[in-house]
Amino acid sequence: MKVIVLGAGIVGTASAWFLQKAGHEVTVIDRQPGVSQETSFANGCQISVSHAEPWANPGAPLKLLRWLSKDDAPLLFRPRADWLQWRWGLKFLRECTPDRAAHNIRQIVALAEYSRQTLQALRAETGIEYDCETRGILHFYTDPTEFEQSLAAAQLMRDLGCPRHSVDADEAVRIEPALASIRSKLVGADFTATDESGDVYKFTTGLAQACEQSGTRFVFNTIVTRLLTEGSGTSSRIAAVEVIDAHGRHEQLKADSYVLAMGSFSQPLAKRIGIDLMIYPGKGYSATYMVKQPALTPTVSLTDDGHKLVISRLGNRLRVAGTAEINGYSRELNEVRCEAITRRTRELFPNACDYENPVYWSGLRPMTPSNVPYIGRSRYSNLFLNTGHGTLGWTMGCGSGRAIADIVSGRQPVLNFEFTGETRHALTPPLISIPARG
Ligand SMILES: Cc1cc2nc3c(=O)[nH]c(=O)nc-3n(C[C@H](O)[C@H](O)[C@H](O)COP(=O)(O)OP(=O)(O)OC[C@H]3O[C@@H](n4cnc5c(N)ncnc54)[C@H](O)[C@@H]3O)c2cc1C
């Protein structure tokens, strides 16, 4: 079968890999000159199965209100005259109830665990080098109340099979000695040894090369403008995709099936053919620094709870990422936010990196209100969705690619997840159980 994948981020590229493995003839289209140039470019790089709590949780509404007017708040909702933003916001609030949050966490953990296993298998199979660190994720706290509350979150993760254990400040510094400089401020941490980190851009680029070697075609500098439909009711389908090619010419490309994996931009494209995806961009920032003193720079991936930053060592670079603005599609850099990241990183690891020459970046997380992505069949029989991976697209990307390839091929994915469309109803008991460890 001929399959066109729309979007070459981590999700589209992983989809392409598993689709061609399943024997399909795959073409991937992207508006950028290469893969992984938008949100999958310079993110926090954590594979964090054990930190699957979505932004929508019972404590979120109050925090959001407190942060509403602060320019450097970790999560900022800037109200706009934008109907989608308001609808998204209301649905977000609905996902904050304890029941919905618990349901969403279970979904995300199941997909994230499946995805990590898939990533590990892919790494072994392809040998892709991507500055991978398998030393776990340490989430540290400087506020006693937040640490107190984290004990319940860690217990929930253990109940779901993730070995996330709370540790005291001394143990935190033993696990990551680079935290010694802030030992007096630490109140505790939780640690998951099985979590990982690695450069999503390098990985996706390596995977795309492996795809090309196996016959997948990548068409770059090509903008997807429209999905053309035919038929009606239950027999409606996608007839072709309209694109503007690298020379500015309109063209129609045809396939038997289409996979929509355009991150935040899946929403406006799908809307035009009557599919109402609840995806809104959540802008985040990262800063990348060259390491000057390796011994003072962390290698265990870290989450700084107070500042909502994630920190990953990528070879001779340190990546620090975080913050979120629900404020439209602009990727403009806000200097206040950029400087706040550098100030905090310098405070945590003085003299470790070259803080005079940071490389700042911003990206748009494709956020659903629940942080659970759309994976499955749409109401057009040959259009499949793999989009809306929000804060965890790197963590969930490889597994999502594998699952959508199964669905496109008419197979049931080996994973207990509420897939979009008809496959959702086919699931009964857990088909993959998360092994309890630790
Ligand atoms: C600051 C920050 C930190 C993050 N940290 C982490 C982390 O530590 N761990 C984690 O798991 N996740 C993290 N994420 C989330 C993760 O980066 C995203 O969920 C993930 O990159 C989404 O991948 P994607 O393939 O769906 O989207 P994208 O990578 O955005 O890919 C979509 C592709 O579609 C293409 N496209 C869009 N519109 C068109 C069009 N009209 N025509 C043609 N092509 C088009 C784009 O060029 C792009 O290549 C972070 C995100 C941010 C912003």
Short mmCIF file of C-alpha atoms and ligand atoms in Angstrom, two decimals:
data_model
loop_
_atom_site.label_atom_id
_atom_site.label_comp_id
_atom_site.label_asym_id
_atom_site.label_seq_id
_atom_site.Cartn_x
_atom_site.Cartn_y
_atom_site.Cartn_z
CA MET A 1 0.00 0.00 0.00
CA LYS A 2 1.19 3.59 -0.71
CA VAL A 3 1.21 5.74 2.42
CA ILE A 4 1.94 9.48 2.68
CA VAL A 5 3.07 10.73 6.09
CA LEU A 6 2.45 14.46 6.63
CA GLY A 7 5.17 15.88 8.89
CA ALA A 8 8.74 14.76 9.59
CA GLY A 9 9.13 15.42 13.32
CA ILE A 10 9.85 12.53 15.69
CA VAL A 11 6.26 11.30 15.37
CA GLY A 12 6.09 11.36 11.55
CA THR A 13 9.56 9.88 11.14
CA ALA A 14 8.88 7.04 13.61
CA SER A 15 5.58 6.39 11.80
CA ALA A 16 7.45 6.20 8.49
CA TRP A 17 9.98 3.72 9.90
CA PHE A 18 7.36 1.29 11.16
CA LEU A 19 5.16 1.70 8.08
CA GLN A 20 7.98 0.77 5.74
CA LYS A 21 8.89 -2.12 8.07
CA ALA A 22 5.30 -3.30 7.66
CA GLY A 23 5.90 -3.45 3.92
CA HIS A 24 4.31 -0.18 2.76
CA GLU A 25 5.66 2.24 0.18
CA VAL A 26 6.15 5.40 2.22
CA THR A 27 6.56 9.08 1.30
CA VAL A 28 7.09 11.73 4.01
CA ILE A 29 6.31 15.38 3.27
CA ASP A 30 7.62 18.34 5.27
CA ARG A 31 7.84 22.09 4.71
CA GLN A 32 11.33 22.27 6.23
CA PRO A 33 14.59 21.42 4.39
CA GLY A 34 15.13 18.35 6.61
CA VAL A 35 13.59 16.27 9.38
CA SER A 36 13.05 17.37 12.98
CA GLN A 37 13.38 21.11 12.39
CA GLU A 38 10.37 22.32 14.38
CA THR A 39 9.22 21.10 17.83
CA SER A 40 11.42 17.98 17.66
CA PHE A 41 14.53 20.13 17.29
CA ALA A 42 15.85 21.40 20.65
CA ASN A 43 13.48 20.14 23.33
CA GLY A 44 14.30 18.96 26.86
CA CYS A 45 15.42 15.55 25.54
CA GLN A 46 14.01 13.52 28.43
CA ILE A 47 12.45 10.10 27.97
CA SER A 48 10.39 10.49 31.10
CA VAL A 49 7.89 7.70 31.57
CA SER A 50 7.77 8.33 35.30
CA HIS A 51 6.80 12.00 34.97
CA ALA A 52 3.64 11.47 33.03
CA GLU A 53 1.46 13.80 35.12
CA PRO A 54 -0.27 16.11 32.65
CA TRP A 55 -0.45 19.86 33.19
CA ALA A 56 -4.19 19.31 33.69
CA ASN A 57 -4.29 18.06 37.27
CA PRO A 58 -6.32 19.03 40.36
CA GLY A 59 -3.74 21.63 41.50
CA ALA A 60 -3.46 23.36 38.12
CA PRO A 61 -6.41 25.84 38.11
CA LEU A 62 -5.24 27.62 41.26
CA LYS A 63 -1.62 27.79 40.09
CA LEU A 64 -2.71 29.14 36.70
CA LEU A 65 -4.66 31.93 38.37
CA ARG A 66 -1.63 32.84 40.50
CA TRP A 67 0.62 32.91 37.44
CA LEU A 68 -1.80 34.80 35.16
CA SER A 69 -0.01 38.16 35.28
CA LYS A 70 3.61 37.00 35.76
CA ASP A 71 5.79 37.30 32.67
CA ASP A 72 8.22 34.62 33.87
CA ALA A 73 5.58 32.16 35.15
CA PRO A 74 6.27 28.49 34.29
CA LEU A 75 2.83 28.13 32.66
CA LEU A 76 1.25 31.24 31.24
CA PHE A 77 -2.24 31.47 29.74
CA ARG A 78 -2.52 34.71 27.79
CA PRO A 79 -6.17 35.14 26.83
CA ARG A 80 -6.66 36.11 23.17
CA ALA A 81 -9.58 36.71 20.85
CA ASP A 82 -9.22 33.12 19.68
CA TRP A 83 -12.19 30.76 19.94
CA LEU A 84 -9.98 27.66 19.76
CA GLN A 85 -7.88 28.90 22.69
CA TRP A 86 -10.98 29.44 24.87
CA ARG A 87 -12.51 26.09 23.97
CA TRP A 88 -9.16 24.42 24.63
CA GLY A 89 -8.92 26.22 27.99
CA LEU A 90 -12.37 25.05 29.07
CA LYS A 91 -11.59 21.46 28.11
CA PHE A 92 -8.28 21.76 29.95
CA LEU A 93 -10.19 22.70 33.13
CA ARG A 94 -12.46 19.68 32.65
CA GLU A 95 -9.39 17.41 32.55
CA CYS A 96 -8.25 18.75 35.95
CA THR A 97 -10.67 16.65 38.05
CA PRO A 98 -8.99 13.86 40.06
CA ASP A 99 -10.79 11.16 38.02
CA ARG A 100 -9.86 12.58 34.62
CA ALA A 101 -6.28 13.26 35.68
CA ALA A 102 -5.88 9.67 36.98
CA HIS A 103 -7.36 8.28 33.75
CA ASN A 104 -5.04 10.42 31.61
CA ILE A 105 -1.96 9.46 33.62
CA ARG A 106 -2.73 5.76 33.05
CA GLN A 107 -3.03 6.36 29.29
CA ILE A 108 0.20 8.32 29.11
CA VAL A 109 2.22 5.89 31.24
CA ALA A 110 1.06 2.91 29.16
CA LEU A 111 2.03 4.63 25.88
CA ALA A 112 5.26 6.08 27.28
CA GLU A 113 6.45 2.72 28.64
CA TYR A 114 5.64 1.00 25.35
CA SER A 115 7.45 3.79 23.56
CA ARG A 116 10.58 3.56 25.70
CA GLN A 117 10.78 -0.17 25.03
CA THR A 118 10.34 0.57 21.33
CA LEU A 119 13.09 3.23 21.42
CA GLN A 120 15.47 0.83 23.18
CA ALA A 121 14.81 -1.86 20.56
CA LEU A 122 15.29 0.66 17.73
CA ARG A 123 18.56 1.85 19.27
CA ALA A 124 19.83 -1.72 19.39
CA GLU A 125 18.68 -2.44 15.84
CA THR A 126 19.93 0.70 14.10
CA GLY A 127 22.89 1.77 16.27
CA ILE A 128 21.86 5.44 15.96
CA GLU A 129 24.12 7.70 18.08
CA TYR A 130 22.20 10.48 19.79
CA ASP A 131 24.05 11.41 23.01
CA CYS A 132 21.89 8.96 24.89
CA GLU A 133 22.27 8.80 28.70
CA THR A 134 20.66 5.92 30.56
CA ARG A 135 21.37 7.22 34.06
CA GLY A 136 17.78 7.96 35.03
CA ILE A 137 15.87 11.16 35.82
CA LEU A 138 16.21 12.93 39.17
CA HIS A 139 13.40 15.39 39.98
CA PHE A 140 14.57 17.74 42.73
CA TYR A 141 12.62 20.06 45.05
CA THR A 142 13.54 23.20 46.97
CA ASP A 143 10.02 23.83 48.34
CA PRO A 144 9.00 21.54 51.25
CA THR A 145 5.28 21.68 50.33
CA GLU A 146 5.96 20.66 46.73
CA PHE A 147 8.20 17.81 47.94
CA GLU A 148 5.50 16.68 50.37
CA GLN A 149 2.96 16.60 47.52
CA SER A 150 5.38 14.75 45.25
CA LEU A 151 5.34 11.74 47.59
CA ALA A 152 1.79 10.93 46.46
CA ALA A 153 2.73 11.44 42.79
CA ALA A 154 5.68 9.07 43.20
CA GLN A 155 3.43 6.49 44.87
CA LEU A 156 0.94 6.74 42.00
CA MET A 157 3.74 6.12 39.50
CA ARG A 158 4.91 3.10 41.52
CA ASP A 159 1.34 1.79 41.50
CA LEU A 160 1.48 2.04 37.70
CA GLY A 161 4.74 0.11 37.60
CA CYS A 162 7.27 2.97 37.35
CA PRO A 163 10.10 2.70 39.88
CA ARG A 164 9.97 6.38 40.98
CA HIS A 165 11.41 6.61 44.50
CA SER A 166 11.57 9.58 46.84
CA VAL A 167 15.05 10.30 48.25
CA ASP A 168 16.46 12.82 50.71
CA ALA A 169 18.76 15.71 49.77
CA ASP A 170 22.00 13.84 50.56
CA GLU A 171 20.95 10.90 48.42
CA ALA A 172 20.03 13.31 45.60
CA VAL A 173 23.56 14.75 45.64
CA ARG A 174 25.03 11.24 45.74
CA ILE A 175 23.03 10.36 42.60
CA GLU A 176 24.07 13.61 40.83
CA PRO A 177 27.13 15.20 42.45
CA ALA A 178 26.79 18.33 40.29
CA LEU A 179 23.89 19.32 42.60
CA ALA A 180 26.36 19.79 45.50
CA SER A 181 26.41 23.56 44.88
CA ILE A 182 22.73 23.85 45.92
CA ARG A 183 22.76 21.14 48.61
CA SER A 184 21.69 23.61 51.33
CA LYS A 185 18.55 24.54 49.37
CA LEU A 186 17.46 21.00 48.44
CA VAL A 187 14.63 19.46 50.45
CA GLY A 188 14.43 16.16 48.57
CA ALA A 189 14.01 14.53 45.19
CA ASP A 190 12.57 11.56 43.44
CA PHE A 191 14.57 9.32 41.20
CA THR A 192 13.68 6.88 38.43
CA ALA A 193 16.67 4.89 37.30
CA THR A 194 14.93 3.52 34.20
CA ASP A 195 14.26 6.92 32.61
CA GLU A 196 16.64 8.23 29.95
CA SER A 197 17.65 11.24 27.92
CA GLY A 198 19.10 11.86 24.47
CA ASP A 199 19.10 14.31 21.57
CA VAL A 200 15.78 13.99 19.76
CA TYR A 201 17.11 15.84 16.71
CA LYS A 202 20.08 13.51 16.28
CA PHE A 203 17.89 10.46 16.81
CA THR A 204 15.23 11.56 14.31
CA THR A 205 17.88 12.46 11.73
CA GLY A 206 19.51 9.04 12.15
CA LEU A 207 16.17 7.28 11.88
CA ALA A 208 15.28 9.22 8.72
CA GLN A 209 18.58 8.13 7.16
CA ALA A 210 17.79 4.52 8.03
CA CYS A 211 14.32 4.97 6.51
CA GLU A 212 15.79 6.36 3.30
CA GLN A 213 18.20 3.43 3.06
CA SER A 214 15.19 1.12 3.24
CA GLY A 215 13.37 2.97 0.47
CA THR A 216 11.27 5.66 2.20
CA ARG A 217 11.09 8.89 0.18
CA PHE A 218 11.36 12.26 1.94
CA VAL A 219 9.99 15.31 0.13
CA PHE A 220 11.24 18.50 1.83
CA ASN A 221 10.57 22.22 1.35
CA THR A 222 7.02 21.25 0.50
CA ILE A 223 4.04 22.87 2.23
CA VAL A 224 0.88 20.86 2.75
CA THR A 225 -1.98 23.24 1.98
CA ARG A 226 -5.10 21.09 1.85
CA LEU A 227 -6.54 17.59 2.08
CA LEU A 228 -8.86 16.84 -0.83
CA THR A 229 -11.79 14.58 -0.02
CA GLU A 230 -14.19 12.38 -2.00
CA GLY A 231 -17.32 10.37 -1.20
CA SER A 232 -19.72 11.05 1.61
CA GLY A 233 -20.88 9.55 4.90
CA THR A 234 -19.13 6.33 5.83
CA SER A 235 -17.48 6.09 2.40
CA SER A 236 -15.75 9.50 2.61
CA ARG A 237 -12.01 9.36 2.09
CA ILE A 238 -8.97 11.44 1.21
CA ALA A 239 -8.45 11.60 -2.54
CA ALA A 240 -5.17 13.53 -2.54
CA VAL A 241 -3.06 16.02 -0.64
CA GLU A 242 -2.46 19.44 -2.16
CA VAL A 243 1.05 20.81 -1.67
CA ILE A 244 3.21 23.71 -2.78
CA ASP A 245 6.52 22.20 -3.83
CA ALA A 246 10.05 23.56 -3.46
CA HIS A 247 9.65 25.54 -6.70
CA GLY A 248 6.40 27.21 -5.60
CA ARG A 249 4.19 25.00 -7.78
CA HIS A 250 0.90 23.51 -6.61
CA GLU A 251 0.74 19.76 -6.93
CA GLN A 252 -1.60 16.96 -5.86
CA LEU A 253 -0.02 13.85 -4.36
CA LYS A 254 -2.00 10.62 -4.08
CA ALA A 255 -1.68 7.56 -1.88
CA ASP A 256 -3.86 4.78 -0.51
CA SER A 257 -3.55 6.09 3.06
CA TYR A 258 -2.40 9.27 4.81
CA VAL A 259 -0.96 9.78 8.30
CA LEU A 260 -1.34 13.26 9.79
CA ALA A 261 1.68 14.03 12.02
CA MET A 262 2.12 17.81 11.70
CA GLY A 263 2.27 18.62 15.42
CA SER A 264 0.47 21.88 16.28
CA PHE A 265 -0.31 22.44 12.61
CA SER A 266 -2.42 19.29 12.31
CA GLN A 267 -5.30 21.25 13.85
CA PRO A 268 -5.87 23.91 11.15
CA LEU A 269 -5.39 21.37 8.34
CA ALA A 270 -7.87 18.88 9.81
CA LYS A 271 -10.36 21.63 10.64
CA ARG A 272 -10.82 22.42 6.95
CA ILE A 273 -12.24 18.96 6.33
CA GLY A 274 -14.45 19.00 9.41
CA ILE A 275 -12.20 17.19 11.91
CA ASP A 276 -12.16 19.19 15.12
CA LEU A 277 -8.85 18.32 16.80
CA MET A 278 -8.46 19.89 20.22
CA ILE A 279 -4.77 20.77 19.79
CA TYR A 280 -3.35 24.15 20.78
CA PRO A 281 0.31 25.23 20.69
CA GLY A 282 2.08 25.39 24.06
CA LYS A 283 5.17 27.46 23.43
CA GLY A 284 8.29 26.42 25.34
CA TYR A 285 11.91 27.54 25.42
CA SER A 286 15.28 25.92 25.62
CA ALA A 287 18.84 27.08 26.08
CA THR A 288 21.87 25.07 25.05
CA TYR A 289 25.31 25.72 26.57
CA MET A 290 28.73 24.32 25.75
CA VAL A 291 30.17 22.43 28.72
CA LYS A 292 33.36 23.99 30.13
CA GLN A 293 33.93 21.77 33.17
CA PRO A 294 32.48 18.28 32.67
CA ALA A 295 32.89 17.32 36.34
CA LEU A 296 30.63 20.20 37.42
CA THR A 297 27.98 19.48 34.78
CA PRO A 298 25.21 16.92 35.42
CA THR A 299 24.98 13.69 33.46
CA VAL A 300 21.85 12.39 35.19
CA SER A 301 18.89 14.10 33.55
CA LEU A 302 17.25 16.51 36.03
CA THR A 303 13.92 18.20 36.62
CA ASP A 304 14.06 21.40 38.65
CA ASP A 305 10.61 21.45 40.20
CA GLY A 306 10.65 25.04 41.49
CA HIS A 307 11.47 26.50 38.08
CA LYS A 308 9.75 23.79 35.97
CA LEU A 309 12.91 23.21 33.96
CA VAL A 310 14.34 19.97 32.59
CA ILE A 311 18.07 19.55 32.17
CA SER A 312 19.81 17.01 29.94
CA ARG A 313 23.48 16.44 29.21
CA LEU A 314 24.05 15.92 25.50
CA GLY A 315 27.73 15.03 25.10
CA ASN A 316 29.65 18.30 25.40
CA ARG A 317 26.43 20.38 25.60
CA LEU A 318 23.92 21.03 28.36
CA ARG A 319 20.27 21.49 27.33
CA VAL A 320 17.88 23.28 29.69
CA ALA A 321 14.22 23.54 28.66
CA GLY A 322 10.86 24.47 30.01
CA THR A 323 8.17 27.11 30.49
CA ALA A 324 4.90 27.19 28.60
CA GLU A 325 2.79 29.90 27.04
CA ILE A 326 -0.70 29.20 25.76
CA ASN A 327 -0.58 32.18 23.45
CA GLY A 328 -0.99 31.32 19.76
CA TYR A 329 1.42 30.10 17.09
CA SER A 330 4.22 32.68 17.42
CA ARG A 331 7.72 31.31 18.09
CA GLU A 332 9.11 34.73 18.98
CA LEU A 333 11.70 34.58 21.79
CA ASN A 334 10.81 36.38 24.99
CA GLU A 335 14.04 37.73 26.49
CA VAL A 336 12.72 37.68 30.06
CA ARG A 337 12.10 33.95 29.77
CA CYS A 338 15.42 33.22 28.06
CA GLU A 339 17.41 35.14 30.66
CA ALA A 340 15.50 33.46 33.50
CA ILE A 341 16.67 30.04 32.18
CA THR A 342 20.32 31.12 32.06
CA ARG A 343 20.13 32.79 35.48
CA ARG A 344 18.76 29.62 37.05
CA THR A 345 21.22 27.29 35.28
CA ARG A 346 24.17 29.45 36.36
CA GLU A 347 22.84 29.39 39.92
CA LEU A 348 22.58 25.58 39.85
CA PHE A 349 25.92 24.84 38.18
CA PRO A 350 28.21 27.87 38.49
CA ASN A 351 31.28 27.69 36.21
CA ALA A 352 30.08 24.45 34.58
CA CYS A 353 29.20 25.87 31.15
CA ASP A 354 29.79 28.80 28.85
CA TYR A 355 26.85 30.96 29.96
CA GLU A 356 28.00 33.92 27.83
CA ASN A 357 27.04 32.21 24.58
CA PRO A 358 23.71 30.44 25.06
CA VAL A 359 21.78 29.18 22.07
CA TYR A 360 18.11 29.95 22.66
CA TRP A 361 15.23 28.25 20.90
CA SER A 362 11.47 28.07 21.15
CA GLY A 363 9.06 25.38 19.98
CA LEU A 364 5.32 24.75 19.95
CA ARG A 365 4.21 21.68 21.89
CA PRO A 366 1.12 20.24 20.19
CA MET A 367 -1.02 20.24 23.34
CA THR A 368 -4.27 18.38 23.84
CA PRO A 369 -6.07 19.42 27.05
CA SER A 370 -5.32 15.98 28.59
CA ASN A 371 -1.82 15.59 27.06
CA VAL A 372 -3.07 12.27 25.61
CA PRO A 373 -2.39 12.26 21.85
CA TYR A 374 -4.72 11.34 19.00
CA ILE A 375 -3.54 8.03 17.55
CA GLY A 376 -5.87 6.13 15.26
CA ARG A 377 -8.36 6.37 12.45
CA SER A 378 -10.27 9.54 11.58
CA ARG A 379 -13.77 9.64 10.11
CA TYR A 380 -12.18 9.52 6.65
CA SER A 381 -11.47 5.82 6.11
CA ASN A 382 -7.92 6.33 4.80
CA LEU A 383 -6.82 9.25 7.02
CA PHE A 384 -4.98 8.31 10.21
CA LEU A 385 -4.01 10.61 13.06
CA ASN A 386 -0.75 10.58 15.00
CA THR A 387 -0.63 13.98 16.60
CA GLY A 388 -1.08 16.04 19.77
CA HIS A 389 1.81 14.60 21.81
CA GLY A 390 2.15 17.77 23.89
CA THR A 391 4.84 17.77 26.54
CA LEU A 392 5.95 14.19 25.86
CA GLY A 393 6.35 13.72 22.11
CA TRP A 394 9.91 12.45 22.38
CA THR A 395 8.93 10.07 25.19
CA MET A 396 5.86 8.77 23.32
CA GLY A 397 7.04 9.19 19.70
CA CYS A 398 8.58 5.82 18.84
CA GLY A 399 5.70 3.86 20.37
CA SER A 400 3.15 6.07 18.62
CA GLY A 401 4.86 5.42 15.28
CA ARG A 402 4.78 1.68 15.88
CA ALA A 403 1.13 1.75 16.96
CA ILE A 404 -0.08 3.78 13.97
CA ALA A 405 1.76 1.46 11.56
CA ASP A 406 -0.17 -1.45 13.10
CA ILE A 407 -3.48 0.40 12.78
CA VAL A 408 -2.83 1.45 9.15
CA SER A 409 -1.93 -2.19 8.41
CA GLY A 410 -5.21 -3.40 9.95
CA ARG A 411 -3.56 -4.90 13.04
CA GLN A 412 -4.33 -4.34 16.71
CA PRO A 413 -1.41 -2.55 18.46
CA VAL A 414 -0.02 -4.54 21.38
CA LEU A 415 -0.83 -1.81 23.85
CA ASN A 416 -3.73 -0.91 26.11
CA PHE A 417 -4.51 2.64 25.01
CA GLU A 418 -7.67 4.45 23.95
CA PHE A 419 -6.94 4.79 20.27
CA THR A 420 -8.91 7.38 18.31
CA GLY A 421 -11.72 6.12 16.12
CA GLU A 422 -13.00 2.61 15.76
CA THR A 423 -9.92 0.85 17.19
CA ARG A 424 -10.72 2.47 20.55
CA HIS A 425 -13.65 0.11 21.03
CA ALA A 426 -11.71 -2.99 20.09
CA LEU A 427 -9.59 -2.90 23.24
CA THR A 428 -10.54 -4.95 26.23
CA PRO A 429 -7.99 -6.27 28.75
CA PRO A 430 -4.46 -4.86 28.95
CA LEU A 431 -2.46 -6.34 26.12
CA ILE A 432 0.79 -4.99 27.44
CA SER A 433 1.38 -4.98 31.17
CA ILE A 434 3.90 -2.58 32.59
CA PRO A 435 6.44 -4.65 34.49
CA ALA A 436 6.61 -3.71 38.18
CA ARG A 437 10.18 -2.98 39.16
CA GLY A 438 12.18 -1.79 42.11
C1 LIG B 1 10.63 23.47 25.32
C2 LIG B 1 10.18 22.07 25.05
C3 LIG B 1 10.71 21.03 25.81
C4 LIG B 1 10.27 19.72 25.57
N1 LIG B 1 10.86 18.70 26.25
C5 LIG B 1 10.47 17.42 26.04
C6 LIG B 1 11.09 16.35 26.72
O1 LIG B 1 12.03 16.54 27.51
N2 LIG B 1 10.63 15.09 26.49
C7 LIG B 1 9.58 14.84 25.64
O2 LIG B 1 9.17 13.69 25.51
N3 LIG B 1 9.01 15.83 24.91
C8 LIG B 1 9.42 17.12 25.10
N4 LIG B 1 8.83 18.15 24.42
C9 LIG B 1 7.70 17.85 23.52
C10 LIG B 1 8.17 17.33 22.17
O3 LIG B 1 9.23 18.11 21.69
C11 LIG B 1 6.99 17.35 21.18
O4 LIG B 1 5.87 16.70 21.72
C12 LIG B 1 7.37 16.64 19.88
O5 LIG B 1 8.53 17.22 19.33
C13 LIG B 1 6.23 16.69 18.86
O6 LIG B 1 6.66 15.99 17.73
P1 LIG B 1 5.82 15.99 16.40
O7 LIG B 1 6.53 15.14 15.43
O8 LIG B 1 4.39 15.68 16.71
O9 LIG B 1 5.80 17.53 15.94
P2 LIG B 1 6.94 18.36 15.17
O10 LIG B 1 8.28 17.98 15.62
O11 LIG B 1 6.56 19.78 15.28
O12 LIG B 1 6.78 17.86 13.68
C14 LIG B 1 5.74 18.31 12.84
C15 LIG B 1 6.31 18.49 11.45
O13 LIG B 1 5.27 18.92 10.58
C16 LIG B 1 5.81 19.85 9.69
N5 LIG B 1 4.71 20.70 9.19
C17 LIG B 1 3.88 21.48 9.92
N6 LIG B 1 3.01 22.09 9.12
C18 LIG B 1 3.30 21.72 7.85
C19 LIG B 1 2.74 22.01 6.57
N7 LIG B 1 1.69 22.82 6.41
N8 LIG B 1 3.30 21.42 5.48
C20 LIG B 1 4.36 20.58 5.60
N9 LIG B 1 4.92 20.27 6.78
C21 LIG B 1 4.38 20.82 7.90
C22 LIG B 1 6.83 20.62 10.49
O14 LIG B 1 7.82 21.21 9.66
C23 LIG B 1 7.40 19.56 11.41
O15 LIG B 1 8.59 19.00 10.91
C24 LIG B 1 9.27 19.47 24.59
C25 LIG B 1 8.77 20.52 23.82
C26 LIG B 1 9.22 21.81 24.04
C27 LIG B 1 8.68 22.92 23.19
#
